[in-house]
Amino acid sequence: MSAPRIRRWWFVGALFGAAILAAAFLCDAAVQTWVVQHQTPSALGLMRFVTKWGDWPTHVAAGVLGAAIAYALGKREWLVIFAAMVIACAVAGSVNRVIKVTAGRSRPSVKVERGWNGPSAKSDYHAFPSGHTAASTAFFAALVFARRRIGLALLPNPLLIAASRIYLNAHYLSDVVFAAMLGIACAALVWYFAARQPVLRPSG
């Protein structure tokens, strides 16, 4: 794909993402109200279990294990793919951390002043964006770029993790939407370079 075409795709993606994010911000209050009204003990327990698997250490461990198995079996293409998944997850997590510490958006669940409060080291002000969602989306989006069918089959994982963060009232809808976009962007950037490795072959 030529450089001008890549730039056009990034531009179109940015416009589309901005529209979706704007809609998400408009729906934040309504979604949060609905979530609070429909929480149940059993569902909360399930979502707490789901969300434990959504942070970056779990994804990095899974990626490293996959890379080790690929190396042992001599599957060099999968070694590169798993490495790209781990790197995408790490990049998304790092960028996400910088943004959330800088933005200082209060979480919907805490009894503090709502809004954007600027740089803060306190977790109560780390709503935007969702770290779990960014890490999980980047991890699996990299797999989508590498092996589309397998990646798409596993996409329910980051979607469920994003839903758990909203249901647990840890994040607003816009927090997870932006985090998902961040994860996809990081995965695309990492895969742009990873795909140049000679061991990789085009695959659907």
mmCIF file with all atom_site columns, C-alpha atoms in Angstrom:
data_model
loop_
_atom_site.group_PDB
_atom_site.id
_atom_site.type_symbol
_atom_site.label_atom_id
_atom_site.label_alt_id
_atom_site.label_comp_id
_atom_site.label_asym_id
_atom_site.label_entity_id
_atom_site.label_seq_id
_atom_site.pdbx_PDB_ins_code
_atom_site.Cartn_x
_atom_site.Cartn_y
_atom_site.Cartn_z
_atom_site.occupancy
_atom_site.B_iso_or_equiv
_atom_site.pdbx_formal_charge
_atom_site.auth_seq_id
_atom_site.auth_comp_id
_atom_site.auth_asym_id
_atom_site.auth_atom_id
_atom_site.pdbx_PDB_model_num
ATOM 1   C CA . MET A 1 1   ? 0.000   0.000   0.000  1.00 0.00 ? 1   MET A CA 1
ATOM 2   C CA . SER A 1 2   ? 1.412   3.370   -1.030 1.00 0.00 ? 2   SER A CA 1
ATOM 3   C CA . ALA A 1 3   ? 2.158   6.125   1.470  1.00 0.00 ? 3   ALA A CA 1
ATOM 4   C CA . PRO A 1 4   ? -0.557  8.505   0.138  1.00 0.00 ? 4   PRO A CA 1
ATOM 5   C CA . ARG A 1 5   ? -3.158  5.763   0.408  1.00 0.00 ? 5   ARG A CA 1
ATOM 6   C CA . ILE A 1 6   ? -2.084  4.971   3.953  1.00 0.00 ? 6   ILE A CA 1
ATOM 7   C CA . ARG A 1 7   ? -2.406  8.641   4.880  1.00 0.00 ? 7   ARG A CA 1
ATOM 8   C CA . ARG A 1 8   ? -5.898  8.747   3.387  1.00 0.00 ? 8   ARG A CA 1
ATOM 9   C CA . TRP A 1 9   ? -6.948  5.727   5.412  1.00 0.00 ? 9   TRP A CA 1
ATOM 10  C CA . TRP A 1 10  ? -5.580  7.296   8.595  1.00 0.00 ? 10  TRP A CA 1
ATOM 11  C CA . PHE A 1 11  ? -7.433  10.541  7.820  1.00 0.00 ? 11  PHE A CA 1
ATOM 12  C CA . VAL A 1 12  ? -10.727 8.766   7.148  1.00 0.00 ? 12  VAL A CA 1
ATOM 13  C CA . GLY A 1 13  ? -10.260 6.647   10.248 1.00 0.00 ? 13  GLY A CA 1
ATOM 14  C CA . ALA A 1 14  ? -9.562  9.726   12.357 1.00 0.00 ? 14  ALA A CA 1
ATOM 15  C CA . LEU A 1 15  ? -12.725 11.470  11.137 1.00 0.00 ? 15  LEU A CA 1
ATOM 16  C CA . PHE A 1 16  ? -14.838 8.373   11.703 1.00 0.00 ? 16  PHE A CA 1
ATOM 17  C CA . GLY A 1 17  ? -13.331 7.883   15.143 1.00 0.00 ? 17  GLY A CA 1
ATOM 18  C CA . ALA A 1 18  ? -13.938 11.501  16.110 1.00 0.00 ? 18  ALA A CA 1
ATOM 19  C CA . ALA A 1 19  ? -17.618 11.174  15.189 1.00 0.00 ? 19  ALA A CA 1
ATOM 20  C CA . ILE A 1 20  ? -18.019 7.990   17.226 1.00 0.00 ? 20  ILE A CA 1
ATOM 21  C CA . LEU A 1 21  ? -16.195 9.495   20.197 1.00 0.00 ? 21  LEU A CA 1
ATOM 22  C CA . ALA A 1 22  ? -18.373 12.609  20.107 1.00 0.00 ? 22  ALA A CA 1
ATOM 23  C CA . ALA A 1 23  ? -21.478 10.422  20.147 1.00 0.00 ? 23  ALA A CA 1
ATOM 24  C CA . ALA A 1 24  ? -20.054 8.431   23.054 1.00 0.00 ? 24  ALA A CA 1
ATOM 25  C CA . PHE A 1 25  ? -19.499 11.590  25.104 1.00 0.00 ? 25  PHE A CA 1
ATOM 26  C CA . LEU A 1 26  ? -23.107 12.601  24.491 1.00 0.00 ? 26  LEU A CA 1
ATOM 27  C CA . CYS A 1 27  ? -24.294 9.199   25.720 1.00 0.00 ? 27  CYS A CA 1
ATOM 28  C CA . ASP A 1 28  ? -22.073 9.016   28.829 1.00 0.00 ? 28  ASP A CA 1
ATOM 29  C CA . ALA A 1 29  ? -24.672 10.122  31.365 1.00 0.00 ? 29  ALA A CA 1
ATOM 30  C CA . ALA A 1 30  ? -27.482 8.003   29.945 1.00 0.00 ? 30  ALA A CA 1
ATOM 31  C CA . VAL A 1 31  ? -25.341 4.869   29.784 1.00 0.00 ? 31  VAL A CA 1
ATOM 32  C CA . GLN A 1 32  ? -24.031 5.335   33.317 1.00 0.00 ? 32  GLN A CA 1
ATOM 33  C CA . THR A 1 33  ? -27.552 5.821   34.670 1.00 0.00 ? 33  THR A CA 1
ATOM 34  C CA . TRP A 1 34  ? -28.739 2.664   32.916 1.00 0.00 ? 34  TRP A CA 1
ATOM 35  C CA . VAL A 1 35  ? -25.790 0.664   34.249 1.00 0.00 ? 35  VAL A CA 1
ATOM 36  C CA . VAL A 1 36  ? -26.375 1.713   37.852 1.00 0.00 ? 36  VAL A CA 1
ATOM 37  C CA . GLN A 1 37  ? -30.054 0.831   37.588 1.00 0.00 ? 37  GLN A CA 1
ATOM 38  C CA . HIS A 1 38  ? -29.369 -2.630  36.164 1.00 0.00 ? 38  HIS A CA 1
ATOM 39  C CA . GLN A 1 39  ? -26.482 -3.860  38.301 1.00 0.00 ? 39  GLN A CA 1
ATOM 40  C CA . THR A 1 40  ? -27.060 -7.179  40.086 1.00 0.00 ? 40  THR A CA 1
ATOM 41  C CA . PRO A 1 41  ? -24.794 -9.050  42.543 1.00 0.00 ? 41  PRO A CA 1
ATOM 42  C CA . SER A 1 42  ? -24.355 -12.014 40.210 1.00 0.00 ? 42  SER A CA 1
ATOM 43  C CA . ALA A 1 43  ? -23.563 -9.862  37.183 1.00 0.00 ? 43  ALA A CA 1
ATOM 44  C CA . LEU A 1 44  ? -21.139 -7.753  39.199 1.00 0.00 ? 44  LEU A CA 1
ATOM 45  C CA . GLY A 1 45  ? -19.327 -10.891 40.301 1.00 0.00 ? 45  GLY A CA 1
ATOM 46  C CA . LEU A 1 46  ? -19.072 -12.101 36.722 1.00 0.00 ? 46  LEU A CA 1
ATOM 47  C CA . MET A 1 47  ? -17.815 -8.762  35.453 1.00 0.00 ? 47  MET A CA 1
ATOM 48  C CA . ARG A 1 48  ? -15.200 -8.560  38.225 1.00 0.00 ? 48  ARG A CA 1
ATOM 49  C CA . PHE A 1 49  ? -13.912 -11.931 37.068 1.00 0.00 ? 49  PHE A CA 1
ATOM 50  C CA . VAL A 1 50  ? -13.867 -10.801 33.441 1.00 0.00 ? 50  VAL A CA 1
ATOM 51  C CA . THR A 1 51  ? -12.096 -7.542  34.175 1.00 0.00 ? 51  THR A CA 1
ATOM 52  C CA . LYS A 1 52  ? -9.260  -9.340  36.003 1.00 0.00 ? 52  LYS A CA 1
ATOM 53  C CA . TRP A 1 53  ? -8.237  -10.833 32.667 1.00 0.00 ? 53  TRP A CA 1
ATOM 54  C CA . GLY A 1 54  ? -8.249  -7.512  30.880 1.00 0.00 ? 54  GLY A CA 1
ATOM 55  C CA . ASP A 1 55  ? -5.184  -5.741  32.219 1.00 0.00 ? 55  ASP A CA 1
ATOM 56  C CA . TRP A 1 56  ? -1.866  -5.666  30.414 1.00 0.00 ? 56  TRP A CA 1
ATOM 57  C CA . PRO A 1 57  ? 0.091   -8.207  32.559 1.00 0.00 ? 57  PRO A CA 1
ATOM 58  C CA . THR A 1 58  ? -2.308  -10.992 31.569 1.00 0.00 ? 58  THR A CA 1
ATOM 59  C CA . HIS A 1 59  ? -2.049  -10.145 27.884 1.00 0.00 ? 59  HIS A CA 1
ATOM 60  C CA . VAL A 1 60  ? 1.727   -9.803  27.994 1.00 0.00 ? 60  VAL A CA 1
ATOM 61  C CA . ALA A 1 61  ? 2.025   -13.163 29.759 1.00 0.00 ? 61  ALA A CA 1
ATOM 62  C CA . ALA A 1 62  ? -0.222  -14.793 27.147 1.00 0.00 ? 62  ALA A CA 1
ATOM 63  C CA . GLY A 1 63  ? 1.774   -13.233 24.330 1.00 0.00 ? 63  GLY A CA 1
ATOM 64  C CA . VAL A 1 64  ? 5.127   -14.273 25.781 1.00 0.00 ? 64  VAL A CA 1
ATOM 65  C CA . LEU A 1 65  ? 3.840   -17.824 26.296 1.00 0.00 ? 65  LEU A CA 1
ATOM 66  C CA . GLY A 1 66  ? 2.574   -17.910 22.720 1.00 0.00 ? 66  GLY A CA 1
ATOM 67  C CA . ALA A 1 67  ? 5.904   -16.616 21.429 1.00 0.00 ? 67  ALA A CA 1
ATOM 68  C CA . ALA A 1 68  ? 7.789   -19.246 23.431 1.00 0.00 ? 68  ALA A CA 1
ATOM 69  C CA . ILE A 1 69  ? 5.627   -22.035 22.020 1.00 0.00 ? 69  ILE A CA 1
ATOM 70  C CA . ALA A 1 70  ? 6.022   -20.662 18.494 1.00 0.00 ? 70  ALA A CA 1
ATOM 71  C CA . TYR A 1 71  ? 9.792   -20.540 18.933 1.00 0.00 ? 71  TYR A CA 1
ATOM 72  C CA . ALA A 1 72  ? 9.902   -24.097 20.265 1.00 0.00 ? 72  ALA A CA 1
ATOM 73  C CA . LEU A 1 73  ? 7.870   -25.338 17.303 1.00 0.00 ? 73  LEU A CA 1
ATOM 74  C CA . GLY A 1 74  ? 9.924   -23.381 14.797 1.00 0.00 ? 74  GLY A CA 1
ATOM 75  C CA . LYS A 1 75  ? 6.952   -21.222 13.751 1.00 0.00 ? 75  LYS A CA 1
ATOM 76  C CA . ARG A 1 76  ? 8.869   -18.041 13.046 1.00 0.00 ? 76  ARG A CA 1
ATOM 77  C CA . GLU A 1 77  ? 5.887   -16.200 11.564 1.00 0.00 ? 77  GLU A CA 1
ATOM 78  C CA . TRP A 1 78  ? 3.891   -16.745 14.760 1.00 0.00 ? 78  TRP A CA 1
ATOM 79  C CA . LEU A 1 79  ? 6.876   -15.673 16.828 1.00 0.00 ? 79  LEU A CA 1
ATOM 80  C CA . VAL A 1 80  ? 6.748   -12.316 15.035 1.00 0.00 ? 80  VAL A CA 1
ATOM 81  C CA . ILE A 1 81  ? 2.957   -12.131 15.393 1.00 0.00 ? 81  ILE A CA 1
ATOM 82  C CA . PHE A 1 82  ? 2.989   -12.776 19.139 1.00 0.00 ? 82  PHE A CA 1
ATOM 83  C CA . ALA A 1 83  ? 5.833   -10.288 19.565 1.00 0.00 ? 83  ALA A CA 1
ATOM 84  C CA . ALA A 1 84  ? 3.795   -7.677  17.693 1.00 0.00 ? 84  ALA A CA 1
ATOM 85  C CA . MET A 1 85  ? 0.778   -8.379  19.907 1.00 0.00 ? 85  MET A CA 1
ATOM 86  C CA . VAL A 1 86  ? 2.840   -7.899  23.066 1.00 0.00 ? 86  VAL A CA 1
ATOM 87  C CA . ILE A 1 87  ? 4.511   -4.732  21.773 1.00 0.00 ? 87  ILE A CA 1
ATOM 88  C CA . ALA A 1 88  ? 1.171   -3.259  20.662 1.00 0.00 ? 88  ALA A CA 1
ATOM 89  C CA . CYS A 1 89  ? -0.271  -3.977  24.093 1.00 0.00 ? 89  CYS A CA 1
ATOM 90  C CA . ALA A 1 90  ? 2.715   -2.370  25.826 1.00 0.00 ? 90  ALA A CA 1
ATOM 91  C CA . VAL A 1 91  ? 2.660   0.713   23.597 1.00 0.00 ? 91  VAL A CA 1
ATOM 92  C CA . ALA A 1 92  ? -1.084  1.203   24.072 1.00 0.00 ? 92  ALA A CA 1
ATOM 93  C CA . GLY A 1 93  ? -0.770  0.737   27.819 1.00 0.00 ? 93  GLY A CA 1
ATOM 94  C CA . SER A 1 94  ? 2.056   3.262   28.068 1.00 0.00 ? 94  SER A CA 1
ATOM 95  C CA . VAL A 1 95  ? 0.310   5.922   25.986 1.00 0.00 ? 95  VAL A CA 1
ATOM 96  C CA . ASN A 1 96  ? -2.914  5.278   27.867 1.00 0.00 ? 96  ASN A CA 1
ATOM 97  C CA . ARG A 1 97  ? -1.180  5.821   31.213 1.00 0.00 ? 97  ARG A CA 1
ATOM 98  C CA . VAL A 1 98  ? 0.251   9.166   30.117 1.00 0.00 ? 98  VAL A CA 1
ATOM 99  C CA . ILE A 1 99  ? -3.144  10.374  28.893 1.00 0.00 ? 99  ILE A CA 1
ATOM 100 C CA . LYS A 1 100 ? -5.115  9.312   31.954 1.00 0.00 ? 100 LYS A CA 1
ATOM 101 C CA . VAL A 1 101 ? -2.628  10.793  34.416 1.00 0.00 ? 101 VAL A CA 1
ATOM 102 C CA . THR A 1 102 ? -2.630  14.038  32.436 1.00 0.00 ? 102 THR A CA 1
ATOM 103 C CA . ALA A 1 103 ? -6.393  14.282  31.861 1.00 0.00 ? 103 ALA A CA 1
ATOM 104 C CA . GLY A 1 104 ? -7.451  13.555  35.438 1.00 0.00 ? 104 GLY A CA 1
ATOM 105 C CA . ARG A 1 105 ? -11.033 12.610  34.616 1.00 0.00 ? 105 ARG A CA 1
ATOM 106 C CA . SER A 1 106 ? -12.881 11.415  37.708 1.00 0.00 ? 106 SER A CA 1
ATOM 107 C CA . ARG A 1 107 ? -14.333 7.918   37.659 1.00 0.00 ? 107 ARG A CA 1
ATOM 108 C CA . PRO A 1 108 ? -18.141 7.634   37.670 1.00 0.00 ? 108 PRO A CA 1
ATOM 109 C CA . SER A 1 109 ? -18.064 5.465   40.797 1.00 0.00 ? 109 SER A CA 1
ATOM 110 C CA . VAL A 1 110 ? -16.221 7.793   43.170 1.00 0.00 ? 110 VAL A CA 1
ATOM 111 C CA . LYS A 1 111 ? -17.622 10.572  45.335 1.00 0.00 ? 111 LYS A CA 1
ATOM 112 C CA . VAL A 1 112 ? -15.515 13.387  43.966 1.00 0.00 ? 112 VAL A CA 1
ATOM 113 C CA . GLU A 1 113 ? -16.145 16.360  41.747 1.00 0.00 ? 113 GLU A CA 1
ATOM 114 C CA . ARG A 1 114 ? -17.062 15.136  38.269 1.00 0.00 ? 114 ARG A CA 1
ATOM 115 C CA . GLY A 1 115 ? -15.094 16.356  35.321 1.00 0.00 ? 115 GLY A CA 1
ATOM 116 C CA . TRP A 1 116 ? -11.556 16.868  34.090 1.00 0.00 ? 116 TRP A CA 1
ATOM 117 C CA . ASN A 1 117 ? -9.179  17.843  36.875 1.00 0.00 ? 117 ASN A CA 1
ATOM 118 C CA . GLY A 1 118 ? -5.795  17.917  35.195 1.00 0.00 ? 118 GLY A CA 1
ATOM 119 C CA . PRO A 1 119 ? -2.694  15.921  36.134 1.00 0.00 ? 119 PRO A CA 1
ATOM 120 C CA . SER A 1 120 ? -3.243  13.576  39.076 1.00 0.00 ? 120 SER A CA 1
ATOM 121 C CA . ALA A 1 121 ? -1.587  10.459  40.480 1.00 0.00 ? 121 ALA A CA 1
ATOM 122 C CA . LYS A 1 122 ? -4.787  9.323   42.232 1.00 0.00 ? 122 LYS A CA 1
ATOM 123 C CA . SER A 1 123 ? -6.690  6.404   40.726 1.00 0.00 ? 123 SER A CA 1
ATOM 124 C CA . ASP A 1 124 ? -9.995  8.187   41.390 1.00 0.00 ? 124 ASP A CA 1
ATOM 125 C CA . TYR A 1 125 ? -9.053  10.583  38.584 1.00 0.00 ? 125 TYR A CA 1
ATOM 126 C CA . HIS A 1 126 ? -7.922  7.977   36.062 1.00 0.00 ? 126 HIS A CA 1
ATOM 127 C CA . ALA A 1 127 ? -11.156 7.314   34.188 1.00 0.00 ? 127 ALA A CA 1
ATOM 128 C CA . PHE A 1 128 ? -10.072 8.481   30.729 1.00 0.00 ? 128 PHE A CA 1
ATOM 129 C CA . PRO A 1 129 ? -9.091  6.339   28.919 1.00 0.00 ? 129 PRO A CA 1
ATOM 130 C CA . SER A 1 130 ? -9.654  2.749   30.086 1.00 0.00 ? 130 SER A CA 1
ATOM 131 C CA . GLY A 1 131 ? -6.340  0.956   30.452 1.00 0.00 ? 131 GLY A CA 1
ATOM 132 C CA . HIS A 1 132 ? -7.907  -2.498  30.388 1.00 0.00 ? 132 HIS A CA 1
ATOM 133 C CA . THR A 1 133 ? -9.705  -1.715  27.136 1.00 0.00 ? 133 THR A CA 1
ATOM 134 C CA . ALA A 1 134 ? -6.689  -0.133  25.447 1.00 0.00 ? 134 ALA A CA 1
ATOM 135 C CA . ALA A 1 135 ? -4.381  -3.037  26.298 1.00 0.00 ? 135 ALA A CA 1
ATOM 136 C CA . SER A 1 136 ? -6.828  -5.768  25.325 1.00 0.00 ? 136 SER A CA 1
ATOM 137 C CA . THR A 1 137 ? -7.887  -4.063  22.101 1.00 0.00 ? 137 THR A CA 1
ATOM 138 C CA . ALA A 1 138 ? -4.296  -3.466  21.004 1.00 0.00 ? 138 ALA A CA 1
ATOM 139 C CA . PHE A 1 139 ? -3.379  -7.082  21.732 1.00 0.00 ? 139 PHE A CA 1
ATOM 140 C CA . PHE A 1 140 ? -6.193  -8.608  19.708 1.00 0.00 ? 140 PHE A CA 1
ATOM 141 C CA . ALA A 1 141 ? -6.238  -5.921  17.000 1.00 0.00 ? 141 ALA A CA 1
ATOM 142 C CA . ALA A 1 142 ? -2.636  -6.808  16.189 1.00 0.00 ? 142 ALA A CA 1
ATOM 143 C CA . LEU A 1 143 ? -3.807  -10.389 15.704 1.00 0.00 ? 143 LEU A CA 1
ATOM 144 C CA . VAL A 1 144 ? -6.594  -9.173  13.409 1.00 0.00 ? 144 VAL A CA 1
ATOM 145 C CA . PHE A 1 145 ? -4.038  -7.381  11.232 1.00 0.00 ? 145 PHE A CA 1
ATOM 146 C CA . ALA A 1 146 ? -1.845  -10.486 11.168 1.00 0.00 ? 146 ALA A CA 1
ATOM 147 C CA . ARG A 1 147 ? -4.396  -13.280 10.814 1.00 0.00 ? 147 ARG A CA 1
ATOM 148 C CA . ARG A 1 148 ? -7.790  -11.762 10.140 1.00 0.00 ? 148 ARG A CA 1
ATOM 149 C CA . ARG A 1 149 ? -10.045 -14.756 10.677 1.00 0.00 ? 149 ARG A CA 1
ATOM 150 C CA . ILE A 1 150 ? -8.457  -15.854 13.933 1.00 0.00 ? 150 ILE A CA 1
ATOM 151 C CA . GLY A 1 151 ? -8.330  -12.286 15.232 1.00 0.00 ? 151 GLY A CA 1
ATOM 152 C CA . LEU A 1 152 ? -11.967 -11.558 14.426 1.00 0.00 ? 152 LEU A CA 1
ATOM 153 C CA . ALA A 1 153 ? -13.020 -14.782 16.152 1.00 0.00 ? 153 ALA A CA 1
ATOM 154 C CA . LEU A 1 154 ? -11.291 -13.580 19.326 1.00 0.00 ? 154 LEU A CA 1
ATOM 155 C CA . LEU A 1 155 ? -12.582 -9.990  19.244 1.00 0.00 ? 155 LEU A CA 1
ATOM 156 C CA . PRO A 1 156 ? -15.331 -10.761 21.804 1.00 0.00 ? 156 PRO A CA 1
ATOM 157 C CA . ASN A 1 157 ? -12.541 -10.772 24.401 1.00 0.00 ? 157 ASN A CA 1
ATOM 158 C CA . PRO A 1 158 ? -11.745 -7.024  24.316 1.00 0.00 ? 158 PRO A CA 1
ATOM 159 C CA . LEU A 1 159 ? -15.431 -6.214  23.770 1.00 0.00 ? 159 LEU A CA 1
ATOM 160 C CA . LEU A 1 160 ? -16.391 -8.117  26.911 1.00 0.00 ? 160 LEU A CA 1
ATOM 161 C CA . ILE A 1 161 ? -13.586 -6.508  28.883 1.00 0.00 ? 161 ILE A CA 1
ATOM 162 C CA . ALA A 1 162 ? -14.708 -3.048  27.744 1.00 0.00 ? 162 ALA A CA 1
ATOM 163 C CA . ALA A 1 163 ? -18.275 -3.862  28.763 1.00 0.00 ? 163 ALA A CA 1
ATOM 164 C CA . SER A 1 164 ? -17.087 -5.037  32.175 1.00 0.00 ? 164 SER A CA 1
ATOM 165 C CA . ARG A 1 165 ? -15.334 -1.729  32.833 1.00 0.00 ? 165 ARG A CA 1
ATOM 166 C CA . ILE A 1 166 ? -18.543 0.165   32.116 1.00 0.00 ? 166 ILE A CA 1
ATOM 167 C CA . TYR A 1 167 ? -20.732 -2.235  34.088 1.00 0.00 ? 167 TYR A CA 1
ATOM 168 C CA . LEU A 1 168 ? -18.443 -2.014  37.122 1.00 0.00 ? 168 LEU A CA 1
ATOM 169 C CA . ASN A 1 169 ? -18.875 1.767   36.933 1.00 0.00 ? 169 ASN A CA 1
ATOM 170 C CA . ALA A 1 170 ? -15.124 2.230   36.633 1.00 0.00 ? 170 ALA A CA 1
ATOM 171 C CA . HIS A 1 171 ? -15.379 4.066   33.313 1.00 0.00 ? 171 HIS A CA 1
ATOM 172 C CA . TYR A 1 172 ? -17.754 6.042   31.147 1.00 0.00 ? 172 TYR A CA 1
ATOM 173 C CA . LEU A 1 173 ? -18.695 4.896   27.663 1.00 0.00 ? 173 LEU A CA 1
ATOM 174 C CA . SER A 1 174 ? -16.391 7.495   26.109 1.00 0.00 ? 174 SER A CA 1
ATOM 175 C CA . ASP A 1 175 ? -13.478 6.196   28.198 1.00 0.00 ? 175 ASP A CA 1
ATOM 176 C CA . VAL A 1 176 ? -13.668 2.736   26.659 1.00 0.00 ? 176 VAL A CA 1
ATOM 177 C CA . VAL A 1 177 ? -14.479 4.005   23.156 1.00 0.00 ? 177 VAL A CA 1
ATOM 178 C CA . PHE A 1 178 ? -11.387 6.208   23.078 1.00 0.00 ? 178 PHE A CA 1
ATOM 179 C CA . ALA A 1 179 ? -9.307  3.425   24.628 1.00 0.00 ? 179 ALA A CA 1
ATOM 180 C CA . ALA A 1 180 ? -10.426 1.003   21.921 1.00 0.00 ? 180 ALA A CA 1
ATOM 181 C CA . MET A 1 181 ? -9.468  3.522   19.232 1.00 0.00 ? 181 MET A CA 1
ATOM 182 C CA . LEU A 1 182 ? -6.104  4.013   20.893 1.00 0.00 ? 182 LEU A CA 1
ATOM 183 C CA . GLY A 1 183 ? -5.554  0.272   20.981 1.00 0.00 ? 183 GLY A CA 1
ATOM 184 C CA . ILE A 1 184 ? -6.403  -0.126  17.303 1.00 0.00 ? 184 ILE A CA 1
ATOM 185 C CA . ALA A 1 185 ? -4.122  2.766   16.323 1.00 0.00 ? 185 ALA A CA 1
ATOM 186 C CA . CYS A 1 186 ? -1.202  1.347   18.319 1.00 0.00 ? 186 CYS A CA 1
ATOM 187 C CA . ALA A 1 187 ? -1.753  -2.114  16.855 1.00 0.00 ? 187 ALA A CA 1
ATOM 188 C CA . ALA A 1 188 ? -1.864  -0.694  13.322 1.00 0.00 ? 188 ALA A CA 1
ATOM 189 C CA . LEU A 1 189 ? 1.363   1.216   13.870 1.00 0.00 ? 189 LEU A CA 1
ATOM 190 C CA . VAL A 1 190 ? 3.176   -1.788  15.336 1.00 0.00 ? 190 VAL A CA 1
ATOM 191 C CA . TRP A 1 191 ? 1.914   -4.110  12.621 1.00 0.00 ? 191 TRP A CA 1
ATOM 192 C CA . TYR A 1 192 ? 2.981   -1.679  9.896  1.00 0.00 ? 192 TYR A CA 1
ATOM 193 C CA . PHE A 1 193 ? 6.577   -2.396  10.891 1.00 0.00 ? 193 PHE A CA 1
ATOM 194 C CA . ALA A 1 194 ? 6.117   -6.033  11.914 1.00 0.00 ? 194 ALA A CA 1
ATOM 195 C CA . ALA A 1 195 ? 4.555   -6.931  8.558  1.00 0.00 ? 195 ALA A CA 1
ATOM 196 C CA . ARG A 1 196 ? 7.826   -6.067  6.849  1.00 0.00 ? 196 ARG A CA 1
ATOM 197 C CA . GLN A 1 197 ? 9.490   -9.099  8.407  1.00 0.00 ? 197 GLN A CA 1
ATOM 198 C CA . PRO A 1 198 ? 10.378  -11.558 5.614  1.00 0.00 ? 198 PRO A CA 1
ATOM 199 C CA . VAL A 1 199 ? 8.994   -14.571 7.490  1.00 0.00 ? 199 VAL A CA 1
ATOM 200 C CA . LEU A 1 200 ? 5.460   -13.227 7.237  1.00 0.00 ? 200 LEU A CA 1
ATOM 201 C CA . ARG A 1 201 ? 3.242   -14.089 4.334  1.00 0.00 ? 201 ARG A CA 1
ATOM 202 C CA . PRO A 1 202 ? -0.088  -12.475 3.372  1.00 0.00 ? 202 PRO A CA 1
ATOM 203 C CA . SER A 1 203 ? -2.956  -14.313 5.003  1.00 0.00 ? 203 SER A CA 1
ATOM 204 C CA . GLY A 1 204 ? -6.702  -13.862 5.273  1.00 0.00 ? 204 GLY A CA 1
#
